[in-house]
PDB file of C-alpha atoms in Angstrom:
ATOM      1  CA  UNK X   1      47.598  56.476   7.202  1.00  0.00           C
ATOM      2  CA  UNK X   2      43.932  57.714   7.137  1.00  0.00           C
ATOM      3  CA  UNK X   3      44.572  60.628   9.642  1.00  0.00           C
ATOM      4  CA  UNK X   4      40.713  61.552   9.841  1.00  0.00           C
ATOM      5  CA  UNK X   5      40.319  57.765  11.431  1.00  0.00           C
ATOM      6  CA  UNK X   6      42.799  57.879  13.630  1.00  0.00           C
ATOM      7  CA  UNK X   7      42.079  61.090  14.556  1.00  0.00           C
ATOM      8  CA  UNK X   8      38.095  59.705  15.208  1.00  0.00           C
ATOM      9  CA  UNK X   9      39.363  56.882  17.566  1.00  0.00           C
ATOM     10  CA  UNK X  10      41.050  58.801  19.011  1.00  0.00           C
ATOM     11  CA  UNK X  11      38.145  60.865  20.011  1.00  0.00           C
ATOM     12  CA  UNK X  12      35.610  57.980  20.766  1.00  0.00           C
ATOM     13  CA  UNK X  13      38.334  56.591  23.299  1.00  0.00           C
ATOM     14  CA  UNK X  14      39.383  60.334  25.301  1.00  0.00           C
ATOM     15  CA  UNK X  15      34.991  60.044  25.333  1.00  0.00           C
ATOM     16  CA  UNK X  16      34.556  56.750  26.002  1.00  0.00           C
ATOM     17  CA  UNK X  17      37.245  57.247  28.757  1.00  0.00           C
ATOM     18  CA  UNK X  18      35.258  59.756  29.959  1.00  0.00           C
ATOM     19  CA  UNK X  19      31.616  58.133  30.502  1.00  0.00           C
ATOM     20  CA  UNK X  20      33.328  55.562  32.041  1.00  0.00           C
ATOM     21  CA  UNK X  21      35.560  56.075  34.226  1.00  0.00           C
ATOM     22  CA  UNK X  22      33.255  58.319  36.977  1.00  0.00           C
ATOM     23  CA  UNK X  23      30.688  54.858  36.506  1.00  0.00           C
ATOM     24  CA  UNK X  24      33.837  52.613  36.720  1.00  0.00           C
ATOM     25  CA  UNK X  25      34.495  53.789  40.046  1.00  0.00           C
ATOM     26  CA  UNK X  26      31.158  53.479  41.482  1.00  0.00           C
ATOM     27  CA  UNK X  27      29.567  50.557  40.029  1.00  0.00           C
ATOM     28  CA  UNK X  28      33.319  48.694  40.444  1.00  0.00           C
ATOM     29  CA  UNK X  29      33.748  49.763  44.502  1.00  0.00           C
ATOM     30  CA  UNK X  30      30.010  49.097  44.482  1.00  0.00           C
ATOM     31  CA  UNK X  31      30.220  45.495  43.786  1.00  0.00           C
ATOM     32  CA  UNK X  32      33.854  45.083  45.586  1.00  0.00           C
ATOM     33  CA  UNK X  33      32.590  46.262  49.108  1.00  0.00           C
ATOM     34  CA  UNK X  34      28.415  45.470  49.279  1.00  0.00           C
ATOM     35  CA  UNK X  35      26.160  42.425  49.220  1.00  0.00           C
ATOM     36  CA  UNK X  36      22.930  43.012  47.779  1.00  0.00           C
ATOM     37  CA  UNK X  37      20.274  40.697  46.429  1.00  0.00           C
ATOM     38  CA  UNK X  38      20.885  40.345  42.125  1.00  0.00           C
ATOM     39  CA  UNK X  39      25.181  40.922  42.795  1.00  0.00           C
ATOM     40  CA  UNK X  40      25.171  37.922  40.817  1.00  0.00           C
ATOM     41  CA  UNK X  41      23.692  38.736  37.518  1.00  0.00           C
ATOM     42  CA  UNK X  42      24.958  42.897  38.301  1.00  0.00           C
ATOM     43  CA  UNK X  43      28.390  40.871  37.600  1.00  0.00           C
ATOM     44  CA  UNK X  44      26.853  38.676  35.069  1.00  0.00           C
ATOM     45  CA  UNK X  45      25.145  42.293  32.774  1.00  0.00           C
ATOM     46  CA  UNK X  46      29.220  43.618  32.713  1.00  0.00           C
ATOM     47  CA  UNK X  47      31.200  40.395  31.761  1.00  0.00           C
ATOM     48  CA  UNK X  48      28.796  39.878  28.634  1.00  0.00           C
ATOM     49  CA  UNK X  49      30.255  42.396  26.310  1.00  0.00           C
ATOM     50  CA  UNK X  50      32.895  39.678  26.679  1.00  0.00           C
ATOM     51  CA  UNK X  51      31.353  36.817  25.661  1.00  0.00           C
ATOM     52  CA  UNK X  52      28.451  38.477  23.599  1.00  0.00           C
ATOM     53  CA  UNK X  53      30.037  38.686  19.350  1.00  0.00           C
ATOM     54  CA  UNK X  54      29.745  42.506  18.996  1.00  0.00           C
ATOM     55  CA  UNK X  55      27.468  41.588  15.856  1.00  0.00           C
ATOM     56  CA  UNK X  56      25.360  40.871  18.079  1.00  0.00           C
ATOM     57  CA  UNK X  57      25.690  44.015  20.491  1.00  0.00           C
ATOM     58  CA  UNK X  58      25.723  45.597  18.305  1.00  0.00           C
ATOM     59  CA  UNK X  59      22.426  44.798  16.487  1.00  0.00           C
ATOM     60  CA  UNK X  60      20.312  44.772  20.082  1.00  0.00           C
ATOM     61  CA  UNK X  61      22.257  48.193  20.915  1.00  0.00           C
ATOM     62  CA  UNK X  62      20.867  49.536  17.273  1.00  0.00           C
ATOM     63  CA  UNK X  63      17.463  48.240  18.441  1.00  0.00           C
ATOM     64  CA  UNK X  64      17.882  50.192  21.549  1.00  0.00           C
ATOM     65  CA  UNK X  65      18.541  53.205  19.601  1.00  0.00           C
ATOM     66  CA  UNK X  66      16.634  53.228  16.558  1.00  0.00           C
ATOM     67  CA  UNK X  67      13.459  55.984  15.821  1.00  0.00           C
ATOM     68  CA  UNK X  68      10.743  53.636  17.527  1.00  0.00           C
ATOM     69  CA  UNK X  69      12.740  53.156  20.606  1.00  0.00           C
ATOM     70  CA  UNK X  70      11.998  56.019  23.735  1.00  0.00           C
ATOM     71  CA  UNK X  71      15.756  57.132  23.668  1.00  0.00           C
ATOM     72  CA  UNK X  72      16.312  57.418  20.147  1.00  0.00           C
ATOM     73  CA  UNK X  73      12.278  59.340  20.196  1.00  0.00           C
ATOM     74  CA  UNK X  74      14.146  61.701  22.542  1.00  0.00           C
ATOM     75  CA  UNK X  75      17.537  62.226  20.811  1.00  0.00           C
ATOM     76  CA  UNK X  76      15.747  62.802  17.879  1.00  0.00           C
ATOM     77  CA  UNK X  77      13.468  65.786  19.792  1.00  0.00           C
ATOM     78  CA  UNK X  78      16.782  67.076  21.295  1.00  0.00           C
ATOM     79  CA  UNK X  79      19.377  67.797  18.228  1.00  0.00           C
ATOM     80  CA  UNK X  80      16.793  66.881  15.953  1.00  0.00           C
ATOM     81  CA  UNK X  81      18.857  63.829  14.242  1.00  0.00           C
ATOM     82  CA  UNK X  82      19.020  60.076  14.688  1.00  0.00           C
ATOM     83  CA  UNK X  83      21.579  58.230  17.097  1.00  0.00           C
ATOM     84  CA  UNK X  84      22.008  55.402  15.170  1.00  0.00           C
ATOM     85  CA  UNK X  85      25.026  56.222  12.651  1.00  0.00           C
ATOM     86  CA  UNK X  86      26.128  59.306  14.425  1.00  0.00           C
ATOM     87  CA  UNK X  87      29.404  60.046  17.094  1.00  0.00           C
ATOM     88  CA  UNK X  88      26.672  60.322  19.542  1.00  0.00           C
ATOM     89  CA  UNK X  89      25.761  56.892  19.039  1.00  0.00           C
ATOM     90  CA  UNK X  90      29.225  55.477  18.784  1.00  0.00           C
ATOM     91  CA  UNK X  91      30.235  56.635  21.799  1.00  0.00           C
ATOM     92  CA  UNK X  92      27.060  55.447  24.064  1.00  0.00           C
ATOM     93  CA  UNK X  93      27.666  52.245  22.039  1.00  0.00           C
ATOM     94  CA  UNK X  94      31.452  52.638  22.933  1.00  0.00           C
ATOM     95  CA  UNK X  95      30.609  53.112  25.923  1.00  0.00           C
ATOM     96  CA  UNK X  96      28.605  49.873  26.936  1.00  0.00           C
ATOM     97  CA  UNK X  97      30.849  47.457  25.012  1.00  0.00           C
ATOM     98  CA  UNK X  98      33.389  48.876  27.444  1.00  0.00           C
ATOM     99  CA  UNK X  99      32.366  48.117  30.853  1.00  0.00           C
ATOM    100  CA  UNK X 100      33.502  45.251  31.514  1.00  0.00           C
ATOM    101  CA  UNK X 101      36.769  46.986  30.277  1.00  0.00           C
ATOM    102  CA  UNK X 102      36.160  49.610  33.061  1.00  0.00           C
ATOM    103  CA  UNK X 103      34.455  47.677  35.818  1.00  0.00           C
ATOM    104  CA  UNK X 104      36.539  44.640  36.408  1.00  0.00           C
ATOM    105  CA  UNK X 105      39.959  45.975  36.981  1.00  0.00           C
ATOM    106  CA  UNK X 106      38.870  48.720  39.265  1.00  0.00           C
ATOM    107  CA  UNK X 107      36.689  46.470  41.360  1.00  0.00           C
ATOM    108  CA  UNK X 108      38.752  44.605  42.126  1.00  0.00           C
ATOM    109  CA  UNK X 109      42.100  46.468  43.457  1.00  0.00           C
ATOM    110  CA  UNK X 110      38.791  48.083  45.883  1.00  0.00           C
ATOM    111  CA  UNK X 111      38.583  44.329  46.152  1.00  0.00           C
ATOM    112  CA  UNK X 112      42.521  44.110  47.217  1.00  0.00           C
ATOM    113  CA  UNK X 113      42.462  46.835  50.145  1.00  0.00           C
ATOM    114  CA  UNK X 114      43.221  45.239  53.211  1.00  0.00           C
ATOM    115  CA  UNK X 115      39.292  45.611  55.821  1.00  0.00           C
ATOM    116  CA  UNK X 116      41.095  46.513  58.359  1.00  0.00           C
ATOM    117  CA  UNK X 117      42.679  49.754  56.654  1.00  0.00           C
ATOM    118  CA  UNK X 118      39.044  50.759  55.956  1.00  0.00           C
ATOM    119  CA  UNK X 119      38.356  49.592  59.313  1.00  0.00           C
ATOM    120  CA  UNK X 120      41.465  52.022  60.903  1.00  0.00           C
ATOM    121  CA  UNK X 121      40.004  54.771  58.893  1.00  0.00           C
ATOM    122  CA  UNK X 122      36.784  54.583  60.137  1.00  0.00           C
ATOM    123  CA  UNK X 123      37.989  54.604  63.625  1.00  0.00           C
ATOM    124  CA  UNK X 124      39.611  57.541  62.958  1.00  0.00           C
ATOM    125  CA  UNK X 125      36.761  59.773  62.658  1.00  0.00           C
ATOM    126  CA  UNK X 126      37.225  59.815  58.229  1.00  0.00           C
ATOM    127  CA  UNK X 127      33.700  59.885  56.819  1.00  0.00           C
ATOM    128  CA  UNK X 128      32.590  57.729  53.667  1.00  0.00           C
ATOM    129  CA  UNK X 129      33.841  60.503  51.060  1.00  0.00           C
ATOM    130  CA  UNK X 130      37.151  61.278  52.490  1.00  0.00           C
ATOM    131  CA  UNK X 131      38.038  57.240  53.729  1.00  0.00           C
ATOM    132  CA  UNK X 132      37.424  56.811  50.063  1.00  0.00           C
ATOM    133  CA  UNK X 133      39.453  60.196  48.886  1.00  0.00           C
ATOM    134  CA  UNK X 134      42.250  59.380  51.665  1.00  0.00           C
ATOM    135  CA  UNK X 135      42.525  56.289  52.008  1.00  0.00           C
ATOM    136  CA  UNK X 136      40.412  53.686  48.977  1.00  0.00           C
ATOM    137  CA  UNK X 137      41.507  56.024  45.708  1.00  0.00           C
ATOM    138  CA  UNK X 138      45.255  56.013  46.607  1.00  0.00           C
ATOM    139  CA  UNK X 139      45.303  52.478  46.940  1.00  0.00           C
ATOM    140  CA  UNK X 140      43.027  51.282  44.353  1.00  0.00           C
ATOM    141  CA  UNK X 141      44.507  53.752  41.044  1.00  0.00           C
ATOM    142  CA  UNK X 142      46.504  51.357  39.941  1.00  0.00           C
ATOM    143  CA  UNK X 143      43.431  49.487  38.687  1.00  0.00           C
ATOM    144  CA  UNK X 144      42.328  52.799  37.827  1.00  0.00           C
ATOM    145  CA  UNK X 145      44.749  53.443  35.281  1.00  0.00           C
ATOM    146  CA  UNK X 146      44.622  50.029  33.669  1.00  0.00           C
ATOM    147  CA  UNK X 147      41.165  50.461  33.507  1.00  0.00           C
ATOM    148  CA  UNK X 148      41.672  53.875  31.359  1.00  0.00           C
ATOM    149  CA  UNK X 149      44.370  51.902  29.449  1.00  0.00           C
ATOM    150  CA  UNK X 150      42.558  48.959  28.707  1.00  0.00           C
ATOM    151  CA  UNK X 151      39.126  51.038  27.825  1.00  0.00           C
ATOM    152  CA  UNK X 152      41.339  53.056  25.189  1.00  0.00           C
ATOM    153  CA  UNK X 153      43.057  50.524  23.833  1.00  0.00           C
ATOM    154  CA  UNK X 154      40.057  48.336  23.347  1.00  0.00           C
ATOM    155  CA  UNK X 155      37.980  51.508  21.812  1.00  0.00           C
ATOM    156  CA  UNK X 156      40.552  51.894  18.957  1.00  0.00           C
ATOM    157  CA  UNK X 157      40.239  48.746  18.486  1.00  0.00           C
ATOM    158  CA  UNK X 158      36.867  47.820  18.470  1.00  0.00           C
ATOM    159  CA  UNK X 159      34.819  46.355  14.746  1.00  0.00           C
ATOM    160  CA  UNK X 160      31.740  44.768  15.010  1.00  0.00           C
ATOM    161  CA  UNK X 161      29.927  47.332  17.328  1.00  0.00           C
ATOM    162  CA  UNK X 162      31.568  49.785  15.941  1.00  0.00           C
ATOM    163  CA  UNK X 163      30.626  49.996  12.094  1.00  0.00           C
ATOM    164  CA  UNK X 164      26.423  48.036  13.037  1.00  0.00           C
ATOM    165  CA  UNK X 165      25.803  51.336  15.419  1.00  0.00           C
ATOM    166  CA  UNK X 166      27.905  54.313  13.466  1.00  0.00           C
ATOM    167  CA  UNK X 167      28.910  53.161  10.513  1.00  0.00           C
ATOM    168  CA  UNK X 168      31.006  54.227   8.125  1.00  0.00           C
ATOM    169  CA  UNK X 169      30.845  58.004   7.982  1.00  0.00           C
ATOM    170  CA  UNK X 170      34.736  59.726   7.184  1.00  0.00           C
ATOM    171  CA  UNK X 171      35.493  62.547   9.286  1.00  0.00           C
ATOM    172  CA  UNK X 172      32.400  61.179  11.955  1.00  0.00           C
ATOM    173  CA  UNK X 173      32.203  57.466  12.294  1.00  0.00           C
ATOM    174  CA  UNK X 174      35.262  55.992  10.529  1.00  0.00           C
ATOM    175  CA  UNK X 175      37.276  54.547  12.664  1.00  0.00           C
ATOM    176  CA  UNK X 176      40.958  53.499  11.944  1.00  0.00           C
ATOM    177  CA  UNK X 177      39.656  50.022  12.660  1.00  0.00           C
ATOM    178  CA  UNK X 178      36.973  50.257   9.912  1.00  0.00           C
ATOM    179  CA  UNK X 179      39.208  52.625   8.008  1.00  0.00           C
ATOM    180  CA  UNK X 180      40.835  49.270   7.841  1.00  0.00           C
ATOM    181  CA  UNK X 181      38.927  47.332   6.463  1.00  0.00           C
ATOM    182  CA  UNK X 182      37.895  49.834   3.941  1.00  0.00           C
ATOM    183  CA  UNK X 183      41.171  49.188   2.249  1.00  0.00           C
ATOM    184  CA  UNK X 184      41.597  45.869   2.339  1.00  0.00           C
ATOM    185  CA  UNK X 185      38.025  46.347   0.036  1.00  0.00           C
ATOM    186  CA  UNK X 186      40.351  48.371  -1.654  1.00  0.00           C
ATOM    187  CA  UNK X 187      42.810  45.899  -2.293  1.00  0.00           C
ATOM    188  CA  UNK X 188      45.389  48.450  -0.341  1.00  0.00           C
ATOM    189  CA  UNK X 189      47.459  46.132   1.125  1.00  0.00           C
ATOM    190  CA  UNK X 190      49.897  48.803   2.226  1.00  0.00           C
ATOM    191  CA  UNK X 191      48.121  51.792   3.122  1.00  0.00           C
ATOM    192  CA  UNK X 192      46.206  48.748   5.949  1.00  0.00           C
ATOM    193  CA  UNK X 193      49.503  47.050   6.678  1.00  0.00           C
ATOM    194  CA  UNK X 194      49.975  50.699   8.077  1.00  0.00           C
ATOM    195  CA  UNK X 195      47.280  50.717   9.733  1.00  0.00           C
ATOM    196  CA  UNK X 196      47.393  47.488  11.515  1.00  0.00           C
ATOM    197  CA  UNK X 197      50.932  48.134  12.893  1.00  0.00           C
ATOM    198  CA  UNK X 198      49.387  51.237  14.475  1.00  0.00           C
ATOM    199  CA  UNK X 199      46.801  49.206  16.220  1.00  0.00           C
ATOM    200  CA  UNK X 200      49.196  46.764  16.989  1.00  0.00           C
ATOM    201  CA  UNK X 201      51.798  49.186  18.353  1.00  0.00           C
ATOM    202  CA  UNK X 202      49.528  50.736  20.651  1.00  0.00           C
ATOM    203  CA  UNK X 203      48.246  46.255  22.227  1.00  0.00           C
ATOM    204  CA  UNK X 204      50.967  46.180  23.006  1.00  0.00           C
ATOM    205  CA  UNK X 205      52.197  49.182  24.955  1.00  0.00           C
ATOM    206  CA  UNK X 206      48.680  48.514  26.603  1.00  0.00           C
ATOM    207  CA  UNK X 207      49.360  45.164  27.727  1.00  0.00           C
ATOM    208  CA  UNK X 208      53.650  46.352  29.048  1.00  0.00           C
ATOM    209  CA  UNK X 209      51.801  48.969  30.895  1.00  0.00           C
ATOM    210  CA  UNK X 210      49.070  46.756  32.082  1.00  0.00           C
ATOM    211  CA  UNK X 211      51.235  44.393  33.202  1.00  0.00           C
ATOM    212  CA  UNK X 212      53.956  46.507  34.308  1.00  0.00           C
ATOM    213  CA  UNK X 213      51.303  48.064  36.389  1.00  0.00           C
ATOM    214  CA  UNK X 214      50.419  44.473  38.141  1.00  0.00           C
ATOM    215  CA  UNK X 215      53.645  44.094  39.165  1.00  0.00           C
ATOM    216  CA  UNK X 216      54.831  47.078  41.306  1.00  0.00           C
ATOM    217  CA  UNK X 217      51.573  46.224  43.227  1.00  0.00           C
ATOM    218  CA  UNK X 218      52.770  43.347  43.615  1.00  0.00           C
ATOM    219  CA  UNK X 219      55.714  44.115  44.922  1.00  0.00           C
ATOM    220  CA  UNK X 220      54.655  46.776  47.247  1.00  0.00           C
ATOM    221  CA  UNK X 221      51.751  44.505  48.641  1.00  0.00           C
ATOM    222  CA  UNK X 222      55.135  41.780  48.846  1.00  0.00           C
TER     223      UNK X 222
END
């Protein structure tokens, strides 16, 4: 087992959740409750990372983060190193690649809140912020938790975007999925098998958690 790669993967997963959950709650709620021009385009852009090949997404992110791009130049000026092939660049790329896993479950959770519940809260004099904190968020929490679980699990298993944007720097950007690739390239089937089994266990646990949450919410609403 490559414990350093596992540590990088865990930090990457935690960082991705920290970035995406606030954004997912805000944007998922916006898509659920608001109608605006360009909404279909916004929902399509959220879904793009699901259907776009990871290498293609990684290519565009690499160009966006490059030293000649405004973002890359700003990062270089502030930090003194390039954004690609750094943990910061890898974290930002991971957040973008995981947008659908964070936004869509939260959007569906907010959409399932009955409109009369929100109307009743408004009639009781609750402000929009109070309605969000006391009514909407408690009802949508299973979707928020599902988003966090799926985002974390997908981050651990991501390969194409990670390799293209982060490279393979030990202790910095080498994740568990990249370490598996390295071990297979070195014909070390045993180590690759142990690491692959670790990711498999995480994937199965993730599916069990999300399925259990979905059933629990369904029983409550029934």
